[in-house]
C-alpha positions as protocol buffer text, in pm:
chain_id: "A"
residue {
  index: 1
  type: ARG
  ca { x: -3067 y: 3357 z: -146 }
}
residue {
  index: 2
  type: LEU
  ca { x: -2777 y: 3144 z: -269 }
}
residue {
  index: 3
  type: VAL
  ca { x: -2842 y: 2948 z: -590 }
}
residue {
  index: 4
  type: MET
  ca { x: -2625 y: 2640 z: -645 }
}
residue {
  index: 5
  type: ASP
  ca { x: -2588 y: 2508 z: -1001 }
}
residue {
  index: 6
  type: GLU
  ca { x: -2565 y: 2133 z: -932 }
}
residue {
  index: 7
  type: VAL
  ca { x: -2672 y: 1988 z: -1267 }
}
residue {
  index: 8
  type: TYR
  ca { x: -2350 y: 1781 z: -1279 }
}
residue {
  index: 9
  type: SER
  ca { x: -2360 y: 1669 z: -917 }
}
residue {
  index: 10
  type: ASP
  ca { x: -2455 y: 1311 z: -1012 }
}
residue {
  index: 11
  type: PHE
  ca { x: -2111 y: 1267 z: -1168 }
}
residue {
  index: 12
  type: CYS
  ca { x: -1900 y: 1378 z: -871 }
}
residue {
  index: 13
  type: VAL
  ca { x: -1735 y: 1082 z: -701 }
}
residue {
  index: 14
  type: VAL
  ca { x: -1480 y: 1280 z: -496 }
}
residue {
  index: 15
  type: PRO
  ca { x: -1550 y: 1229 z: -121 }
}
residue {
  index: 16
  type: GLN
  ca { x: -1687 y: 1557 z: 17 }
}
residue {
  index: 17
  type: GLY
  ca { x: -1624 y: 1711 z: -323 }
}
residue {
  index: 18
  type: LEU
  ca { x: -1953 y: 1900 z: -309 }
}
residue {
  index: 19
  type: PRO
  ca { x: -2125 y: 2087 z: -25 }
}
residue {
  index: 20
  type: ASP
  ca { x: -2410 y: 1899 z: 141 }
}
residue {
  index: 21
  type: THR
  ca { x: -2681 y: 2137 z: 21 }
}
residue {
  index: 22
  type: LEU
  ca { x: -2960 y: 1897 z: 118 }
}
residue {
  index: 23
  type: LYS
  ca { x: -2845 y: 1906 z: 479 }
}
residue {
  index: 24
  type: LEU
  ca { x: -2837 y: 2286 z: 470 }
}
residue {
  index: 25
  type: MET
  ca { x: -3196 y: 2293 z: 345 }
}
residue {
  index: 26
  type: LEU
  ca { x: -3335 y: 2103 z: 642 }
}
residue {
  index: 27
  type: ASP
  ca { x: -3367 y: 2439 z: 812 }
}
residue {
  index: 28
  type: ASP
  ca { x: -3652 y: 2619 z: 635 }
}
residue {
  index: 29
  type: SER
  ca { x: -3473 y: 2949 z: 688 }
}
residue {
  index: 30
  type: GLU
  ca { x: -3160 y: 2846 z: 498 }
}
residue {
  index: 31
  type: PRO
  ca { x: -3121 y: 3060 z: 183 }
}
residue {
  index: 32
  type: ILE
  ca { x: -3008 y: 2772 z: -41 }
}
residue {
  index: 33
  type: ILE
  ca { x: -3158 y: 2673 z: -378 }
}
residue {
  index: 34
  type: SER
  ca { x: -3016 y: 2377 z: -572 }
}
residue {
  index: 35
  type: LEU
  ca { x: -3069 y: 2359 z: -948 }
}
residue {
  index: 36
  type: ARG
  ca { x: -3083 y: 2003 z: -1086 }
}
residue {
  index: 37
  type: SER
  ca { x: -3138 y: 1861 z: -1433 }
}
residue {
  index: 38
  type: PHE
  ca { x: -3252 y: 1543 z: -1606 }
}
residue {
  index: 39
  type: SER
  ca { x: -3049 y: 1643 z: -1912 }
}
residue {
  index: 40
  type: LYS
  ca { x: -2716 y: 1502 z: -1793 }
}
residue {
  index: 41
  type: SER
  ca { x: -2704 y: 1170 z: -1607 }
}
residue {
  index: 42
  type: ALA
  ca { x: -3063 y: 1079 z: -1700 }
}
residue {
  index: 43
  type: GLY
  ca { x: -3011 y: 1151 z: -2069 }
}
residue {
  index: 44
  type: LEU
  ca { x: -3326 y: 1359 z: -2120 }
}
residue {
  index: 45
  type: ALA
  ca { x: -3152 y: 1659 z: -2278 }
}
residue {
  index: 46
  type: GLY
  ca { x: -3404 y: 1681 z: -2563 }
}
residue {
  index: 47
  type: PHE
  ca { x: -3691 y: 1723 z: -2318 }
}
residue {
  index: 48
  type: ARG
  ca { x: -3543 y: 2031 z: -2148 }
}
residue {
  index: 49
  type: ILE
  ca { x: -3667 y: 1935 z: -1804 }
}
residue {
  index: 50
  type: GLY
  ca { x: -3517 y: 1985 z: -1459 }
}
residue {
  index: 51
  type: TYR
  ca { x: -3609 y: 2070 z: -1102 }
}
residue {
  index: 52
  type: ILE
  ca { x: -3507 y: 2268 z: -796 }
}
residue {
  index: 53
  type: ILE
  ca { x: -3450 y: 2158 z: -439 }
}
residue {
  index: 54
  type: ALA
  ca { x: -3511 y: 2417 z: -170 }
}
residue {
  index: 55
  type: SER
  ca { x: -3695 y: 2488 z: 151 }
}
residue {
  index: 56
  type: THR
  ca { x: -4072 y: 2459 z: 170 }
}
residue {
  index: 57
  type: SER
  ca { x: -4119 y: 2834 z: 154 }
}
residue {
  index: 58
  type: VAL
  ca { x: -3906 y: 2870 z: -160 }
}
residue {
  index: 59
  type: ILE
  ca { x: -4081 y: 2582 z: -337 }
}
residue {
  index: 60
  type: SER
  ca { x: -4419 y: 2733 z: -253 }
}
residue {
  index: 61
  type: ALA
  ca { x: -4314 y: 3073 z: -387 }
}
residue {
  index: 62
  type: ALA
  ca { x: -4169 y: 2923 z: -705 }
}
residue {
  index: 63
  type: ASP
  ca { x: -4483 y: 2716 z: -762 }
}
residue {
  index: 64
  type: THR
  ca { x: -4699 y: 3028 z: -723 }
}
residue {
  index: 65
  type: ALA
  ca { x: -4492 y: 3249 z: -953 }
}
residue {
  index: 66
  type: SER
  ca { x: -4397 y: 3003 z: -1227 }
}
residue {
  index: 67
  type: ASN
  ca { x: -4578 y: 2954 z: -1556 }
}
residue {
  index: 68
  type: PRO
  ca { x: -4798 y: 2644 z: -1525 }
}
residue {
  index: 69
  type: PHE
  ca { x: -4722 y: 2534 z: -1882 }
}
residue {
  index: 70
  type: THR
  ca { x: -4341 y: 2526 z: -1881 }
}
residue {
  index: 71
  type: MET
  ca { x: -4316 y: 2149 z: -1939 }
}
residue {
  index: 72
  type: SER
  ca { x: -4463 y: 1935 z: -2213 }
}
residue {
  index: 73
  type: ARG
  ca { x: -4655 y: 1615 z: -2138 }
}
residue {
  index: 74
  type: PRO
  ca { x: -4387 y: 1392 z: -2298 }
}
residue {
  index: 75
  type: ALA
  ca { x: -4120 y: 1560 z: -2082 }
}
residue {
  index: 76
  type: LEU
  ca { x: -4322 y: 1510 z: -1764 }
}
residue {
  index: 77
  type: ALA
  ca { x: -4394 y: 1147 z: -1857 }
}
residue {
  index: 78
  type: ALA
  ca { x: -4024 y: 1081 z: -1918 }
}
residue {
  index: 79
  type: ALA
  ca { x: -3926 y: 1241 z: -1586 }
}
residue {
  index: 80
  type: ASN
  ca { x: -4192 y: 1045 z: -1397 }
}
residue {
  index: 81
  type: ALA
  ca { x: -4067 y: 721 z: -1556 }
}
residue {
  index: 82
  type: LEU
  ca { x: -3725 y: 780 z: -1404 }
}
residue {
  index: 83
  type: PHE
  ca { x: -3868 y: 736 z: -1056 }
}
residue {
  index: 84
  type: GLU
  ca { x: -4037 y: 406 z: -1131 }
}
residue {
  index: 85
  type: PRO
  ca { x: -3830 y: 112 z: -997 }
}
residue {
  index: 86
  type: GLU
  ca { x: -3719 y: -3 z: -1342 }
}
residue {
  index: 87
  type: GLY
  ca { x: -3650 y: 350 z: -1466 }
}
residue {
  index: 88
  type: PHE
  ca { x: -3449 y: 442 z: -1158 }
}
residue {
  index: 89
  type: ALA
  ca { x: -3242 y: 123 z: -1183 }
}
residue {
  index: 90
  type: ILE
  ca { x: -3157 y: 198 z: -1548 }
}
residue {
  index: 91
  type: TRP
  ca { x: -3077 y: 560 z: -1461 }
}
residue {
  index: 92
  type: GLU
  ca { x: -2835 y: 458 z: -1185 }
}
residue {
  index: 93
  type: SER
  ca { x: -2676 y: 185 z: -1398 }
}
residue {
  index: 94
  type: THR
  ca { x: -2621 y: 430 z: -1685 }
}
residue {
  index: 95
  type: ARG
  ca { x: -2469 y: 686 z: -1449 }
}
residue {
  index: 96
  type: GLN
  ca { x: -2222 y: 433 z: -1313 }
}
residue {
  index: 97
  type: VAL
  ca { x: -2122 y: 327 z: -1665 }
}
residue {
  index: 98
  type: GLN
  ca { x: -2063 y: 691 z: -1763 }
}
residue {
  index: 99
  type: ILE
  ca { x: -1842 y: 743 z: -1457 }
}
residue {
  index: 100
  type: ARG
  ca { x: -1651 y: 424 z: -1535 }
}
residue {
  index: 101
  type: ASP
  ca { x: -1600 y: 516 z: -1902 }
}
residue {
  index: 102
  type: ARG
  ca { x: -1499 y: 871 z: -1810 }
}
residue {
  index: 103
  type: LYS
  ca { x: -1228 y: 733 z: -1582 }
}
residue {
  index: 104
  type: ALA
  ca { x: -1114 y: 490 z: -1853 }
}
residue {
  index: 105
  type: LEU
  ca { x: -1084 y: 775 z: -2104 }
}
residue {
  index: 106
  type: GLU
  ca { x: -888 y: 990 z: -1859 }
}
residue {
  index: 107
  type: ASP
  ca { x: -647 y: 703 z: -1792 }
}
residue {
  index: 108
  type: LYS
  ca { x: -589 y: 659 z: -2165 }
}
residue {
  index: 109
  type: LEU
  ca { x: -539 y: 1031 z: -2221 }
}
residue {
  index: 110
  type: GLN
  ca { x: -281 y: 1043 z: -1942 }
}
residue {
  index: 111
  type: GLU
  ca { x: -86 y: 766 z: -2114 }
}
residue {
  index: 112
  type: LEU
  ca { x: -104 y: 930 z: -2458 }
}
residue {
  index: 113
  type: PRO
  ca { x: 215 y: 1138 z: -2514 }
}
residue {
  index: 114
  type: GLU
  ca { x: 34 y: 1405 z: -2718 }
}
residue {
  index: 115
  type: THR
  ca { x: -235 y: 1490 z: -2459 }
}
residue {
  index: 116
  type: ASN
  ca { x: -248 y: 1646 z: -2111 }
}
residue {
  index: 117
  type: LEU
  ca { x: -524 y: 1666 z: -1850 }
}
residue {
  index: 118
  type: THR
  ca { x: -422 y: 2016 z: -1744 }
}
residue {
  index: 119
  type: PHE
  ca { x: -749 y: 2074 z: -1554 }
}
residue {
  index: 120
  type: GLY
  ca { x: -731 y: 1744 z: -1367 }
}
residue {
  index: 121
  type: ASN
  ca { x: -995 y: 1473 z: -1354 }
}
residue {
  index: 122
  type: SER
  ca { x: -1354 y: 1556 z: -1443 }
}
residue {
  index: 123
  type: SER
  ca { x: -1659 y: 1558 z: -1215 }
}
residue {
  index: 124
  type: THR
  ca { x: -1901 y: 1600 z: -1506 }
}
residue {
  index: 125
  type: ASN
  ca { x: -2015 y: 1399 z: -1809 }
}
residue {
  index: 126
  type: PHE
  ca { x: -1736 y: 1539 z: -2026 }
}
residue {
  index: 127
  type: VAL
  ca { x: -1356 y: 1551 z: -2028 }
}
residue {
  index: 128
  type: VAL
  ca { x: -1136 y: 1848 z: -2120 }
}
residue {
  index: 129
  type: PHE
  ca { x: -787 y: 1772 z: -2246 }
}
residue {
  index: 130
  type: GLU
  ca { x: -499 y: 1962 z: -2403 }
}
residue {
  index: 131
  type: THR
  ca { x: -311 y: 1881 z: -2724 }
}
residue {
  index: 132
  type: PRO
  ca { x: 8 y: 2094 z: -2700 }
}
residue {
  index: 133
  type: SER
  ca { x: 115 y: 2018 z: -3057 }
}
residue {
  index: 134
  type: MET
  ca { x: -222 y: 2081 z: -3223 }
}
residue {
  index: 135
  type: LEU
  ca { x: -487 y: 2352 z: -3217 }
}
residue {
  index: 136
  type: SER
  ca { x: -826 y: 2230 z: -3098 }
}
residue {
  index: 137
  type: GLN
  ca { x: -998 y: 2376 z: -3406 }
}
residue {
  index: 138
  type: ASP
  ca { x: -777 y: 2167 z: -3634 }
}
residue {
  index: 139
  type: LEU
  ca { x: -831 y: 1859 z: -3419 }
}
residue {
  index: 140
  type: ALA
  ca { x: -1208 y: 1904 z: -3424 }
}
residue {
  index: 141
  type: GLN
  ca { x: -1212 y: 1946 z: -3801 }
}
residue {
  index: 142
  type: ARG
  ca { x: -1010 y: 1631 z: -3864 }
}
residue {
  index: 143
  type: LEU
  ca { x: -1216 y: 1423 z: -3621 }
}
residue {
  index: 144
  type: LEU
  ca { x: -1536 y: 1536 z: -3793 }
}
residue {
  index: 145
  type: THR
  ca { x: -1411 y: 1510 z: -4151 }
}
residue {
  index: 146
  type: ASN
  ca { x: -1225 y: 1181 z: -4122 }
}
residue {
  index: 147
  type: HIS
  ca { x: -1419 y: 998 z: -3851 }
}
residue {
  index: 148
  type: GLY
  ca { x: -1761 y: 1165 z: -3816 }
}
residue {
  index: 149
  type: ILE
  ca { x: -1693 y: 1255 z: -3452 }
}
residue {
  index: 150
  type: ILE
  ca { x: -1799 y: 1590 z: -3305 }
}
residue {
  index: 151
  type: VAL
  ca { x: -1602 y: 1747 z: -3020 }
}
residue {
  index: 152
  type: ARG
  ca { x: -1602 y: 2101 z: -2883 }
}
residue {
  index: 153
  type: PRO
  ca { x: -1292 y: 2320 z: -2922 }
}
residue {
  index: 154
  type: CYS
  ca { x: -1229 y: 2545 z: -2622 }
}
residue {
  index: 155
  type: ALA
  ca { x: -1065 y: 2828 z: -2819 }
}
residue {
  index: 156
  type: SER
  ca { x: -1361 y: 3063 z: -2762 }
}
residue {
  index: 157
  type: TRP
  ca { x: -1301 y: 3027 z: -2387 }
}
residue {
  index: 158
  type: GLY
  ca { x: -936 y: 3127 z: -2422 }
}
residue {
  index: 159
  type: PHE
  ca { x: -786 y: 2777 z: -2449 }
}
residue {
  index: 160
  type: PRO
  ca { x: -686 y: 2727 z: -2815 }
}
residue {
  index: 161
  type: LYS
  ca { x: -531 y: 2384 z: -2759 }
}
residue {
  index: 162
  type: HIS
  ca { x: -796 y: 2237 z: -2529 }
}
residue {
  index: 163
  type: THR
  ca { x: -1086 y: 2018 z: -2641 }
}
residue {
  index: 164
  type: ARG
  ca { x: -1402 y: 1904 z: -2466 }
}
residue {
  index: 165
  type: VAL
  ca { x: -1551 y: 1562 z: -2541 }
}
residue {
  index: 166
  type: SER
  ca { x: -1875 y: 1428 z: -2392 }
}
residue {
  index: 167
  type: VAL
  ca { x: -1887 y: 1078 z: -2246 }
}
residue {
  index: 168
  type: GLY
  ca { x: -2106 y: 858 z: -2464 }
}
residue {
  index: 169
  type: THR
  ca { x: -2143 y: 482 z: -2480 }
}
residue {
  index: 170
  type: THR
  ca { x: -1846 y: 254 z: -2420 }
}
residue {
  index: 171
  type: GLU
  ca { x: -1827 y: 179 z: -2793 }
}
residue {
  index: 172
  type: GLU
  ca { x: -1838 y: 551 z: -2880 }
}
residue {
  index: 173
  type: MET
  ca { x: -1557 y: 631 z: -2637 }
}
residue {
  index: 174
  type: ASP
  ca { x: -1340 y: 354 z: -2780 }
}
residue {
  index: 175
  type: LYS
  ca { x: -1405 y: 487 z: -3130 }
}
residue {
  index: 176
  type: PHE
  ca { x: -1320 y: 840 z: -3018 }
}
residue {
  index: 177
  type: PHE
  ca { x: -991 y: 744 z: -2855 }
}
residue {
  index: 178
  type: ASN
  ca { x: -879 y: 538 z: -3154 }
}
residue {
  index: 179
  type: ALA
  ca { x: -966 y: 827 z: -3387 }
}
residue {
  index: 180
  type: LEU
  ca { x: -791 y: 1079 z: -3163 }
}
residue {
  index: 181
  type: THR
  ca { x: -476 y: 865 z: -3153 }
}
residue {
  index: 182
  type: GLU
  ca { x: -477 y: 834 z: -3532 }
}
residue {
  index: 183
  type: VAL
  ca { x: -526 y: 1208 z: -3589 }
}
residue {
  index: 184
  type: LEU
  ca { x: -250 y: 1304 z: -3346 }
}
residue {
  index: 185
  type: GLN
  ca { x: -10 y: 1051 z: -3497 }
}
residue {
  index: 186
  type: GLN
  ca { x: -83 y: 1184 z: -3846 }
}
residue {
  index: 187
  type: ASN
  ca { x: -24 y: 1537 z: -3721 }
}
residue {
  index: 188
  type: GLU
  ca { x: 315 y: 1441 z: -3578 }
}
residue {
  index: 189
  type: SER
  ca { x: 411 y: 1260 z: -3900 }
}
residue {
  index: 190
  type: GLN
  ca { x: 321 y: 1564 z: -4111 }
}
residue {
  index: 191
  type: LYS
  ca { x: 533 y: 1788 z: -3888 }
}
residue {
  index: 192
  type: GLU
  ca { x: 828 y: 1552 z: -3922 }
}
residue {
  index: 193
  type: THR
  ca { x: 786 y: 1541 z: -4301 }
}
residue {
  index: 194
  type: VAL
  ca { x: 785 y: 1920 z: -4321 }
}
residue {
  index: 195
  type: ALA
  ca { x: 1092 y: 1944 z: -4098 }
}
residue {
  index: 196
  type: VAL
  ca { x: 1288 y: 1687 z: -4302 }
}
residue {
  index: 197
  type: GLY
  ca { x: 1184 y: 1839 z: -4633 }
}
residue {
  index: 198
  type: GLY
  ca { x: 1276 y: 2187 z: -4520 }
}
residue {
  index: 199
  type: GLY
  ca { x: 1614 y: 2075 z: -4394 }
}
residue {
  index: 200
  type: ALA
  ca { x: 1697 y: 1908 z: -4726 }
}
residue {
  index: 201
  type: PHE
  ca { x: 1597 y: 2221 z: -4914 }
}
residue {
  index: 202
  type: PHE
  ca { x: 1820 y: 2453 z: -4711 }
}
residue {
  index: 203
  type: GLU
  ca { x: 2113 y: 2210 z: -4729 }
}
residue {
  index: 204
  type: SER
  ca { x: 2094 y: 2222 z: -5108 }
}
residue {
  index: 205
  type: LEU
  ca { x: 2141 y: 2598 z: -5116 }
}
């Protein structure tokens, strides 16, 4: 059977950007299994709870074979609350705000001279951007040390100048962008200082 990792599907706003797996599952013989999570758009990452969508036969088999004690009572209570009218409304409102703030961050990054969106716009709850003039490890260290902001360098994935930042609250994203702008400007100023100082030294020889 084909297993589709769709834990970020709630964040995709591109028309027909994802296959219609639910339509494919209407036929009980379709070998499609969709993996979903409450850790992303619903914000229940600490509970480690998710679900699968599949045909009746697959669900029955999974229910028979799975450990009956894989979820804690608090996790199940939190997941159930999401499907109450109030919980679902908050969930959807939060998702829309995350999508809005992600787009706002991408627009700002595209206007910032020191950053590039080399992988295009995101369909997840995070944004990956490139800083051609600065290594991501150095950027992450300065953001943490000077501003208390944690981002994820992508060097271990083979992209030494790319950084991944998760979409938080509107206030957090504003704080991140202001801090990023400051760090990049300081980096450029330091490079200019070194260049000027070095030039003066060699001219004196």
